[in-house]
PDB file of C-alpha atoms in Angstrom:
ATOM      1  CA  MET A  18     -15.117  17.542  21.862  1.00  0.00           C
ATOM      2  CA  ARG A  19     -11.310  17.192  21.847  1.00  0.00           C
ATOM      3  CA  ARG A  20      -9.192  19.832  20.287  1.00  0.00           C
ATOM      4  CA  LEU A  21      -5.902  18.690  18.693  1.00  0.00           C
ATOM      5  CA  GLN A  22      -2.817  20.052  17.170  1.00  0.00           C
ATOM      6  CA  ILE A  23      -0.944  17.997  14.500  1.00  0.00           C
ATOM      7  CA  GLU A  24       2.600  18.633  13.069  1.00  0.00           C
ATOM      8  CA  HIS A  25       3.770  16.293  10.496  1.00  0.00           C
ATOM      9  CA  ILE A  26       7.114  16.871   8.906  1.00  0.00           C
ATOM     10  CA  THR A  27       8.677  14.819   6.134  1.00  0.00           C
ATOM     11  CA  THR A  28      12.104  15.464   4.876  1.00  0.00           C
ATOM     12  CA  TYR A  29      14.402  13.896   2.151  1.00  0.00           C
ATOM     13  CA  GLN A  30      17.947  14.577   2.039  1.00  0.00           C
ATOM     14  CA  TYR A  31      19.776  13.769  -1.208  1.00  0.00           C
ATOM     15  CA  ALA A  32      23.644  13.557  -1.872  1.00  0.00           C
ATOM     16  CA  SER A  33      23.342  16.187  -4.592  1.00  0.00           C
ATOM     17  CA  ASP A  34      20.685  18.183  -6.394  1.00  0.00           C
ATOM     18  CA  VAL A  35      17.852  16.036  -7.881  1.00  0.00           C
ATOM     19  CA  SER A  36      14.958  16.846 -10.167  1.00  0.00           C
ATOM     20  CA  LEU A  37      11.642  16.196  -8.281  1.00  0.00           C
ATOM     21  CA  LEU A  38       8.803  14.938 -10.101  1.00  0.00           C
ATOM     22  CA  PRO A  39       5.280  15.648  -8.803  1.00  0.00           C
ATOM     23  CA  HIS A  40       4.560  14.291  -5.435  1.00  0.00           C
ATOM     24  CA  ARG A  41       0.962  13.343  -4.171  1.00  0.00           C
ATOM     25  CA  LEU A  42       0.292  14.358  -0.506  1.00  0.00           C
ATOM     26  CA  LEU A  43      -2.484  12.763   1.747  1.00  0.00           C
ATOM     27  CA  LEU A  44      -1.973  15.054   4.743  1.00  0.00           C
ATOM     28  CA  ARG A  45      -5.451  16.819   5.346  1.00  0.00           C
ATOM     29  CA  PRO A  46      -7.907  15.044   7.494  1.00  0.00           C
ATOM     30  CA  ARG A  47     -11.364  14.145   6.243  1.00  0.00           C
ATOM     31  CA  GLU A  48     -13.770  16.672   7.591  1.00  0.00           C
ATOM     32  CA  GLY A  49     -17.434  15.927   8.392  1.00  0.00           C
ATOM     33  CA  HIS A  50     -19.728  15.821  11.315  1.00  0.00           C
ATOM     34  CA  ASP A  51     -17.109  14.298  13.552  1.00  0.00           C
ATOM     35  CA  ILE A  52     -13.970  16.499  12.493  1.00  0.00           C
ATOM     36  CA  ARG A  53     -13.746  20.194  11.859  1.00  0.00           C
ATOM     37  CA  ILE A  54     -10.450  21.807  10.849  1.00  0.00           C
ATOM     38  CA  GLU A  55      -9.749  25.100  12.383  1.00  0.00           C
ATOM     39  CA  SER A  56      -6.657  25.939  10.656  1.00  0.00           C
ATOM     40  CA  ALA A  57      -4.342  24.284   8.114  1.00  0.00           C
ATOM     41  CA  GLU A  58      -0.771  25.115   6.879  1.00  0.00           C
ATOM     42  CA  LEU A  59       1.180  23.317   4.264  1.00  0.00           C
ATOM     43  CA  MET A  60       4.863  24.480   3.853  1.00  0.00           C
ATOM     44  CA  ILE A  61       6.949  22.801   1.102  1.00  0.00           C
ATOM     45  CA  SER A  62      10.372  23.512  -0.309  1.00  0.00           C
ATOM     46  CA  PRO A  63      11.852  23.699  -2.985  1.00  0.00           C
ATOM     47  CA  ALA A  64       9.822  25.977  -4.960  1.00  0.00           C
ATOM     48  CA  HIS A  65       6.659  24.457  -6.278  1.00  0.00           C
ATOM     49  CA  GLN A  66       3.114  24.722  -7.511  1.00  0.00           C
ATOM     50  CA  LEU A  67       0.343  23.211  -5.405  1.00  0.00           C
ATOM     51  CA  GLN A  68      -3.003  21.953  -6.818  1.00  0.00           C
ATOM     52  CA  TRP A  69      -5.660  20.390  -4.543  1.00  0.00           C
ATOM     53  CA  GLN A  70      -8.236  17.966  -5.668  1.00  0.00           C
ATOM     54  CA  ARG A  71     -10.643  15.096  -4.552  1.00  0.00           C
ATOM     55  CA  ASP A  72      -9.754  11.530  -5.437  1.00  0.00           C
ATOM     56  CA  VAL A  73     -12.258   8.763  -6.093  1.00  0.00           C
ATOM     57  CA  TYR A  74     -12.610   8.096  -2.425  1.00  0.00           C
ATOM     58  CA  ASP A  75     -13.263  11.808  -1.640  1.00  0.00           C
ATOM     59  CA  ASN A  76      -9.792  12.186   0.005  1.00  0.00           C
ATOM     60  CA  SER A  77      -8.331  15.695  -0.042  1.00  0.00           C
ATOM     61  CA  VAL A  78      -5.124  15.261  -2.236  1.00  0.00           C
ATOM     62  CA  ALA A  79      -2.537  17.969  -2.646  1.00  0.00           C
ATOM     63  CA  VAL A  80      -0.198  17.529  -5.737  1.00  0.00           C
ATOM     64  CA  ALA A  81       3.087  19.509  -5.580  1.00  0.00           C
ATOM     65  CA  THR A  82       4.775  20.040  -8.989  1.00  0.00           C
ATOM     66  CA  PHE A  83       8.306  21.471  -8.499  1.00  0.00           C
ATOM     67  CA  THR A  84       9.735  24.302 -10.287  1.00  0.00           C
ATOM     68  CA  GLU A  85      13.353  24.015  -9.302  1.00  0.00           C
ATOM     69  CA  SER A  86      15.750  21.213  -8.273  1.00  0.00           C
ATOM     70  CA  GLY A  87      17.485  20.773  -4.835  1.00  0.00           C
ATOM     71  CA  ASN A  88      19.239  18.429  -2.604  1.00  0.00           C
ATOM     72  CA  ARG A  89      16.484  18.545   0.125  1.00  0.00           C
ATOM     73  CA  LEU A  90      12.764  18.157   0.084  1.00  0.00           C
ATOM     74  CA  SER A  91      10.866  19.262   2.989  1.00  0.00           C
ATOM     75  CA  ILE A  92       7.044  18.862   3.544  1.00  0.00           C
ATOM     76  CA  ASP A  93       5.641  20.469   6.666  1.00  0.00           C
ATOM     77  CA  SER A  94       1.922  20.151   7.640  1.00  0.00           C
ATOM     78  CA  ARG A  95       0.466  21.943  10.617  1.00  0.00           C
ATOM     79  CA  LEU A  96      -3.188  21.567  11.623  1.00  0.00           C
ATOM     80  CA  ILE A  97      -5.582  22.539  14.473  1.00  0.00           C
ATOM     81  CA  LEU A  98      -8.877  20.655  14.528  1.00  0.00           C
ATOM     82  CA  GLN A  99     -11.851  19.817  16.669  1.00  0.00           C
ATOM     83  CA  HIS A 100     -12.967  16.128  17.002  1.00  0.00           C
ATOM     84  CA  TYR A 101     -16.448  15.335  18.245  1.00  0.00           C
ATOM     85  CA  ASP A 102     -16.541  11.429  18.075  1.00  0.00           C
ATOM     86  CA  ASP A 103     -16.273  10.924  21.847  1.00  0.00           C
ATOM     87  CA  GLN A 104     -18.923   8.214  21.872  1.00  0.00           C
ATOM     88  CA  PRO A 105     -17.799   5.692  19.416  1.00  0.00           C
ATOM     89  CA  LEU A 106     -20.053   2.864  20.577  1.00  0.00           C
ATOM     90  CA  ASN A 107     -23.228   5.035  20.429  1.00  0.00           C
ATOM     91  CA  PHE A 108     -24.550   3.477  17.099  1.00  0.00           C
ATOM     92  CA  LEU A 109     -27.362   1.207  16.022  1.00  0.00           C
ATOM     93  CA  VAL A 110     -27.035  -1.538  13.470  1.00  0.00           C
ATOM     94  CA  ALA A 111     -29.946  -2.225  11.120  1.00  0.00           C
ATOM     95  CA  ASP A 112     -32.174  -4.909  12.314  1.00  0.00           C
ATOM     96  CA  TYR A 113     -31.158  -7.505   9.606  1.00  0.00           C
ATOM     97  CA  ALA A 114     -27.496  -6.918  10.277  1.00  0.00           C
ATOM     98  CA  VAL A 115     -27.531  -7.200  13.990  1.00  0.00           C
ATOM     99  CA  TYR A 116     -26.573 -10.922  13.700  1.00  0.00           C
ATOM    100  CA  TYR A 117     -24.006 -12.485  11.404  1.00  0.00           C
ATOM    101  CA  PRO A 118     -24.287 -13.953   8.775  1.00  0.00           C
ATOM    102  CA  PHE A 119     -26.326 -11.395   6.854  1.00  0.00           C
ATOM    103  CA  ARG A 120     -26.473 -10.034   3.287  1.00  0.00           C
ATOM    104  CA  TYR A 121     -26.043  -6.413   2.348  1.00  0.00           C
ATOM    105  CA  ASN A 122     -29.057  -4.631   0.893  1.00  0.00           C
ATOM    106  CA  PRO A 123     -29.073  -4.697  -2.906  1.00  0.00           C
ATOM    107  CA  ALA A 124     -29.077  -0.934  -2.912  1.00  0.00           C
ATOM    108  CA  GLU A 125     -25.759  -0.855  -1.255  1.00  0.00           C
ATOM    109  CA  SER A 126     -24.080  -4.009  -2.282  1.00  0.00           C
ATOM    110  CA  ASP A 127     -23.015  -2.730  -5.830  1.00  0.00           C
ATOM    111  CA  ASP A 128     -21.312   0.191  -4.282  1.00  0.00           C
ATOM    112  CA  LEU A 129     -19.557  -2.096  -1.686  1.00  0.00           C
ATOM    113  CA  ALA A 130     -18.204  -4.479  -4.219  1.00  0.00           C
ATOM    114  CA  PRO A 131     -14.613  -2.947  -4.244  1.00  0.00           C
ATOM    115  CA  TYR A 132     -14.634  -3.488  -0.330  1.00  0.00           C
ATOM    116  CA  LEU A 133     -15.729  -7.067  -0.462  1.00  0.00           C
ATOM    117  CA  SER A 134     -12.772  -8.510  -2.671  1.00  0.00           C
ATOM    118  CA  VAL A 135     -10.209 -10.212  -0.770  1.00  0.00           C
ATOM    119  CA  ILE A 136      -6.871  -8.472  -1.362  1.00  0.00           C
ATOM    120  CA  PHE A 137      -4.513 -11.463  -0.948  1.00  0.00           C
ATOM    121  CA  GLY A 138      -6.543 -14.230  -2.474  1.00  0.00           C
ATOM    122  CA  GLN A 139      -3.792 -16.716  -2.151  1.00  0.00           C
ATOM    123  CA  ASP A 140      -4.044 -16.511   1.780  1.00  0.00           C
ATOM    124  CA  ARG A 141      -7.776 -17.267   1.893  1.00  0.00           C
ATOM    125  CA  PRO A 142      -7.338 -20.870   3.070  1.00  0.00           C
ATOM    126  CA  LEU A 143      -5.134 -19.769   6.023  1.00  0.00           C
ATOM    127  CA  LEU A 144      -7.526 -16.939   6.883  1.00  0.00           C
ATOM    128  CA  TYR A 145     -10.519 -19.259   6.951  1.00  0.00           C
ATOM    129  CA  ALA A 146      -8.642 -21.692   9.252  1.00  0.00           C
ATOM    130  CA  TRP A 147      -7.686 -18.742  11.590  1.00  0.00           C
ATOM    131  CA  LEU A 148     -11.140 -17.459  11.605  1.00  0.00           C
ATOM    132  CA  GLN A 149     -12.694 -20.828  12.802  1.00  0.00           C
ATOM    133  CA  GLN A 150     -11.865 -19.745  16.478  1.00  0.00           C
ATOM    134  CA  PHE A 151     -14.446 -16.806  15.909  1.00  0.00           C
ATOM    135  CA  TRP A 152     -17.066 -18.264  13.686  1.00  0.00           C
ATOM    136  CA  GLN A 153     -17.903 -21.518  11.998  1.00  0.00           C
ATOM    137  CA  SER A 154     -20.476 -22.236   9.452  1.00  0.00           C
ATOM    138  CA  GLY A 155     -23.875 -22.674  10.694  1.00  0.00           C
ATOM    139  CA  GLN A 156     -23.229 -20.494  13.808  1.00  0.00           C
ATOM    140  CA  VAL A 157     -25.147 -17.122  14.388  1.00  0.00           C
ATOM    141  CA  VAL A 158     -23.269 -14.470  16.379  1.00  0.00           C
ATOM    142  CA  GLU A 159     -23.842 -10.741  17.058  1.00  0.00           C
ATOM    143  CA  THR A 160     -22.009  -8.952  14.279  1.00  0.00           C
ATOM    144  CA  TYR A 161     -20.399  -6.251  16.456  1.00  0.00           C
ATOM    145  CA  LEU A 162     -19.174  -9.015  18.719  1.00  0.00           C
ATOM    146  CA  LEU A 163     -17.619 -10.965  15.882  1.00  0.00           C
ATOM    147  CA  LEU A 164     -15.739  -7.879  14.773  1.00  0.00           C
ATOM    148  CA  ASP A 165     -14.673  -7.058  18.266  1.00  0.00           C
ATOM    149  CA  TRP A 166     -13.322 -10.630  18.792  1.00  0.00           C
ATOM    150  CA  ILE A 167     -11.172 -10.423  15.593  1.00  0.00           C
ATOM    151  CA  ASN A 168      -9.971  -7.039  16.375  1.00  0.00           C
ATOM    152  CA  LYS A 169      -8.790  -7.645  19.890  1.00  0.00           C
ATOM    153  CA  ALA A 170      -7.288 -11.140  18.953  1.00  0.00           C
ATOM    154  CA  ILE A 171      -5.006  -9.444  16.601  1.00  0.00           C
ATOM    155  CA  ALA A 172      -4.146  -6.676  19.199  1.00  0.00           C
ATOM    156  CA  THR A 173      -3.464  -8.979  22.052  1.00  0.00           C
ATOM    157  CA  GLY A 174      -2.024 -12.028  20.100  1.00  0.00           C
ATOM    158  CA  PHE A 175       0.416 -10.265  17.769  1.00  0.00           C
ATOM    159  CA  THR A 176       3.688  -8.190  18.585  1.00  0.00           C
ATOM    160  CA  TYR A 177       3.588  -4.681  17.171  1.00  0.00           C
ATOM    161  CA  GLN A 178       6.670  -3.827  15.274  1.00  0.00           C
ATOM    162  CA  GLN A 179       7.448  -0.488  13.631  1.00  0.00           C
ATOM    163  CA  ARG A 180       8.473  -1.053   9.920  1.00  0.00           C
ATOM    164  CA  GLU A 181      10.148   1.411   7.570  1.00  0.00           C
ATOM    165  CA  GLU A 182       9.902  -0.749   4.649  1.00  0.00           C
ATOM    166  CA  PRO A 183       7.212   0.190   1.953  1.00  0.00           C
ATOM    167  CA  GLY A 184       4.196  -1.842   1.349  1.00  0.00           C
ATOM    168  CA  VAL A 185       2.405  -4.314   3.681  1.00  0.00           C
ATOM    169  CA  GLN A 186       2.836  -7.964   4.750  1.00  0.00           C
ATOM    170  CA  THR A 187       0.377 -10.490   3.455  1.00  0.00           C
ATOM    171  CA  PRO A 188      -1.925 -11.829   5.938  1.00  0.00           C
ATOM    172  CA  ALA A 189      -0.131 -15.249   5.698  1.00  0.00           C
ATOM    173  CA  THR A 190       3.129 -13.593   6.590  1.00  0.00           C
ATOM    174  CA  THR A 191       1.538 -11.772   9.593  1.00  0.00           C
ATOM    175  CA  LEU A 192       0.058 -14.904  10.819  1.00  0.00           C
ATOM    176  CA  ALA A 193       3.207 -16.788  10.508  1.00  0.00           C
ATOM    177  CA  ARG A 194       5.337 -14.171  12.271  1.00  0.00           C
ATOM    178  CA  ARG A 195       2.550 -13.277  14.841  1.00  0.00           C
ATOM    179  CA  ALA A 196       4.118  -9.634  14.390  1.00  0.00           C
ATOM    180  CA  GLY A 197       3.785  -6.681  12.124  1.00  0.00           C
ATOM    181  CA  SER A 198       3.128  -2.933  11.872  1.00  0.00           C
ATOM    182  CA  CYS A 199      -0.262  -1.087  12.124  1.00  0.00           C
ATOM    183  CA  ARG A 200      -0.806  -1.327   8.412  1.00  0.00           C
ATOM    184  CA  ASP A 201       0.027  -4.983   8.457  1.00  0.00           C
ATOM    185  CA  PHE A 202      -2.552  -5.544  11.306  1.00  0.00           C
ATOM    186  CA  ALA A 203      -5.064  -3.522   9.410  1.00  0.00           C
ATOM    187  CA  THR A 204      -4.470  -5.635   6.204  1.00  0.00           C
ATOM    188  CA  LEU A 205      -5.046  -8.874   8.092  1.00  0.00           C
ATOM    189  CA  PHE A 206      -8.225  -7.503   9.725  1.00  0.00           C
ATOM    190  CA  ILE A 207      -9.502  -6.191   6.188  1.00  0.00           C
ATOM    191  CA  ASP A 208      -8.909  -9.353   4.540  1.00  0.00           C
ATOM    192  CA  ALA A 209     -10.452 -11.472   7.434  1.00  0.00           C
ATOM    193  CA  CYS A 210     -13.613  -9.387   7.220  1.00  0.00           C
ATOM    194  CA  ARG A 211     -13.888  -9.659   3.486  1.00  0.00           C
ATOM    195  CA  SER A 212     -13.360 -13.348   3.746  1.00  0.00           C
ATOM    196  CA  LEU A 213     -16.565 -13.401   5.996  1.00  0.00           C
ATOM    197  CA  GLY A 214     -18.501 -11.160   3.344  1.00  0.00           C
ATOM    198  CA  LEU A 215     -18.198  -7.969   5.427  1.00  0.00           C
ATOM    199  CA  ALA A 216     -17.132  -4.746   3.524  1.00  0.00           C
ATOM    200  CA  SER A 217     -14.134  -3.230   4.845  1.00  0.00           C
ATOM    201  CA  ARG A 218     -11.398  -0.548   3.859  1.00  0.00           C
ATOM    202  CA  PHE A 219      -8.081   0.745   4.730  1.00  0.00           C
ATOM    203  CA  VAL A 220      -7.507   4.081   6.694  1.00  0.00           C
ATOM    204  CA  SER A 221      -4.489   6.089   7.215  1.00  0.00           C
ATOM    205  CA  GLY A 222      -4.214   8.933   9.567  1.00  0.00           C
ATOM    206  CA  TYR A 223      -2.998  10.016  13.035  1.00  0.00           C
ATOM    207  CA  LEU A 224      -3.481   8.611  16.605  1.00  0.00           C
ATOM    208  CA  TYR A 225      -3.473  10.769  19.629  1.00  0.00           C
ATOM    209  CA  THR A 226      -1.497   9.125  22.451  1.00  0.00           C
ATOM    210  CA  PRO A 227      -1.098  11.246  25.454  1.00  0.00           C
ATOM    211  CA  MET A 228       1.455   8.961  27.206  1.00  0.00           C
ATOM    212  CA  ARG A 229       3.817   8.746  24.228  1.00  0.00           C
ATOM    213  CA  PRO A 230       7.161  10.722  24.830  1.00  0.00           C
ATOM    214  CA  ARG A 231       7.563  13.882  22.693  1.00  0.00           C
ATOM    215  CA  GLY A 232       9.169  13.210  19.290  1.00  0.00           C
ATOM    216  CA  GLN A 233       8.070   9.616  19.079  1.00  0.00           C
ATOM    217  CA  GLY A 234       4.855  10.123  17.252  1.00  0.00           C
ATOM    218  CA  SER A 235       3.984   8.615  13.810  1.00  0.00           C
ATOM    219  CA  THR A 236       1.288   8.125  11.362  1.00  0.00           C
ATOM    220  CA  HIS A 237      -1.195   5.275  12.103  1.00  0.00           C
ATOM    221  CA  ALA A 238      -3.301   2.848  10.059  1.00  0.00           C
ATOM    222  CA  TRP A 239      -6.509   1.026  10.964  1.00  0.00           C
ATOM    223  CA  SER A 240      -9.612  -0.232   9.237  1.00  0.00           C
ATOM    224  CA  GLU A 241     -13.271   0.677   8.743  1.00  0.00           C
ATOM    225  CA  VAL A 242     -16.304  -1.942   8.253  1.00  0.00           C
ATOM    226  CA  TYR A 243     -19.403  -0.924   6.642  1.00  0.00           C
ATOM    227  CA  LEU A 244     -22.395  -1.768   9.130  1.00  0.00           C
ATOM    228  CA  PRO A 245     -25.896  -1.228   7.692  1.00  0.00           C
ATOM    229  CA  GLY A 246     -27.590   1.348   9.750  1.00  0.00           C
ATOM    230  CA  ALA A 247     -24.404   2.553  11.366  1.00  0.00           C
ATOM    231  CA  GLY A 248     -22.278   3.268   8.383  1.00  0.00           C
ATOM    232  CA  TRP A 249     -18.381   3.003   8.290  1.00  0.00           C
ATOM    233  CA  LYS A 250     -17.230   2.089  11.749  1.00  0.00           C
ATOM    234  CA  GLY A 251     -13.434   2.139  12.579  1.00  0.00           C
ATOM    235  CA  PHE A 252     -11.467  -0.747  14.311  1.00  0.00           C
ATOM    236  CA  ASP A 253      -8.013  -0.351  15.448  1.00  0.00           C
ATOM    237  CA  SER A 254      -6.175  -3.814  15.335  1.00  0.00           C
ATOM    238  CA  THR A 255      -3.066  -2.343  17.122  1.00  0.00           C
ATOM    239  CA  THR A 256      -4.924  -1.060  20.006  1.00  0.00           C
ATOM    240  CA  GLY A 257      -7.842  -3.377  19.978  1.00  0.00           C
ATOM    241  CA  GLN A 258     -10.294  -0.332  20.242  1.00  0.00           C
ATOM    242  CA  VAL A 259     -13.218   0.901  18.368  1.00  0.00           C
ATOM    243  CA  VAL A 260     -12.162   4.122  16.735  1.00  0.00           C
ATOM    244  CA  GLY A 261     -13.048   7.411  18.600  1.00  0.00           C
ATOM    245  CA  ASN A 262     -11.787  10.911  19.079  1.00  0.00           C
ATOM    246  CA  ASP A 263      -8.206   9.571  19.606  1.00  0.00           C
ATOM    247  CA  HIS A 264      -8.050   8.683  15.756  1.00  0.00           C
ATOM    248  CA  ILE A 265      -7.903  11.269  13.064  1.00  0.00           C
ATOM    249  CA  THR A 266      -8.763  10.032   9.619  1.00  0.00           C
ATOM    250  CA  VAL A 267      -6.714  11.576   6.698  1.00  0.00           C
ATOM    251  CA  ALA A 268      -7.428   9.028   3.877  1.00  0.00           C
ATOM    252  CA  VAL A 269      -9.363   5.780   3.001  1.00  0.00           C
ATOM    253  CA  ASN A 270      -8.703   3.241   0.210  1.00  0.00           C
ATOM    254  CA  ARG A 271      -9.803  -0.181  -0.815  1.00  0.00           C
ATOM    255  CA  HIS A 272      -6.289  -1.289  -0.782  1.00  0.00           C
ATOM    256  CA  PRO A 273      -3.673  -0.726   2.015  1.00  0.00           C
ATOM    257  CA  GLU A 274      -0.775   0.183  -0.281  1.00  0.00           C
ATOM    258  CA  LEU A 275      -2.500   3.061  -1.989  1.00  0.00           C
ATOM    259  CA  ALA A 276      -2.806   5.541   0.695  1.00  0.00           C
ATOM    260  CA  PRO A 277       0.727   6.662   1.773  1.00  0.00           C
ATOM    261  CA  PRO A 278       0.932  10.143   3.156  1.00  0.00           C
ATOM    262  CA  VAL A 279       3.667  11.127   0.797  1.00  0.00           C
ATOM    263  CA  SER A 280       4.265   9.425  -2.527  1.00  0.00           C
ATOM    264  CA  GLY A 281       6.486  10.685  -5.520  1.00  0.00           C
ATOM    265  CA  SER A 282       9.847  10.362  -7.253  1.00  0.00           C
ATOM    266  CA  PHE A 283      12.866  11.945  -8.494  1.00  0.00           C
ATOM    267  CA  ILE A 284      15.487  11.946 -11.355  1.00  0.00           C
ATOM    268  CA  ALA A 285      19.135  11.727 -10.121  1.00  0.00           C
ATOM    269  CA  ASP A 286      22.413  10.213 -11.322  1.00  0.00           C
ATOM    270  CA  ALA A 287      22.879   6.576 -10.941  1.00  0.00           C
ATOM    271  CA  GLY A 288      23.631   5.487  -7.161  1.00  0.00           C
ATOM    272  CA  GLN A 289      22.268   8.547  -5.781  1.00  0.00           C
ATOM    273  CA  ALA A 290      21.766   8.229  -2.086  1.00  0.00           C
ATOM    274  CA  SER A 291      18.790   9.551  -0.144  1.00  0.00           C
ATOM    275  CA  HIS A 292      17.656   9.699   3.494  1.00  0.00           C
ATOM    276  CA  MET A 293      14.076  10.160   4.737  1.00  0.00           C
ATOM    277  CA  HIS A 294      13.060  11.402   8.312  1.00  0.00           C
ATOM    278  CA  VAL A 295       9.509  11.727   9.424  1.00  0.00           C
ATOM    279  CA  ALA A 296       8.414  13.515  12.700  1.00  0.00           C
ATOM    280  CA  VAL A 297       4.807  13.495  13.876  1.00  0.00           C
ATOM    281  CA  GLU A 298       3.390  15.238  16.932  1.00  0.00           C
ATOM    282  CA  VAL A 299      -0.271  15.052  18.013  1.00  0.00           C
ATOM    283  CA  THR A 300      -1.033  17.089  21.033  1.00  0.00           C
ATOM    284  CA  GLU A 301      -4.321  18.208  22.755  1.00  0.00           C
ATOM    285  CA  ILE A 302      -4.645  21.945  23.329  1.00  0.00           C
ATOM    286  CA  GLY A 303      -7.324  23.960  25.315  1.00  0.00           C
ATOM    287  CA  ALA A 304     -10.664  24.786  23.982  1.00  0.00           C
TER     288      ALA A 304
END
């Protein structure tokens, strides 16, 4: 078991007072058999009303509705949790899915349909060409090995670049540039898997990196693939690892652009300037 402390502070500074519209926050990790939250504190200013809800993916969503205007928005999330997934490779795949290609059980395929549709369909020919190095029609390969090869090929063959721009690169752009952010790599992996008929989804959360200098933390993104018999298994195409207790899942979604930690808007005079700053710290603490 690993005990982690997470602090995630997002601030927006505006040139003058603005009217803040409701903001949607995905900041609370998904609890389950692998993660238990000990304590959680969410501090927001200016004055607001907060409502918690579950979305269609069972993510925990906080909706902040502001009751006063201001020239600064501050969102400070602090958590302590226990993470038990210290053996990420300890899983068994159902017999019929041990080797690829396979077809999902009809009882599950309807529910998995949203996770099988390629996001950037126009890039499918390029993805097929890139995937030839891992699998070609007529071949049989162990499913986990195929996923591991693709995951590690992205991690070792592409250059990581932190991007502040919203949205994600298309797989074609990432393949052409041989570079991208963690969410770009996750998008490439997801569409590669879906092109092969493997259900996959986008994950946003945090990564515990003990060697990272203090003050240089950030949110993180990776992917999950549904493996019959094992369930959703995480693959981090930035590090090339199978996801374990270094990764803290906050939200999942079928589309990589639909799970930002903070989303919302404001009303201001034309030409109003704003500046955003995000600080994330993930540290291990004693039991």
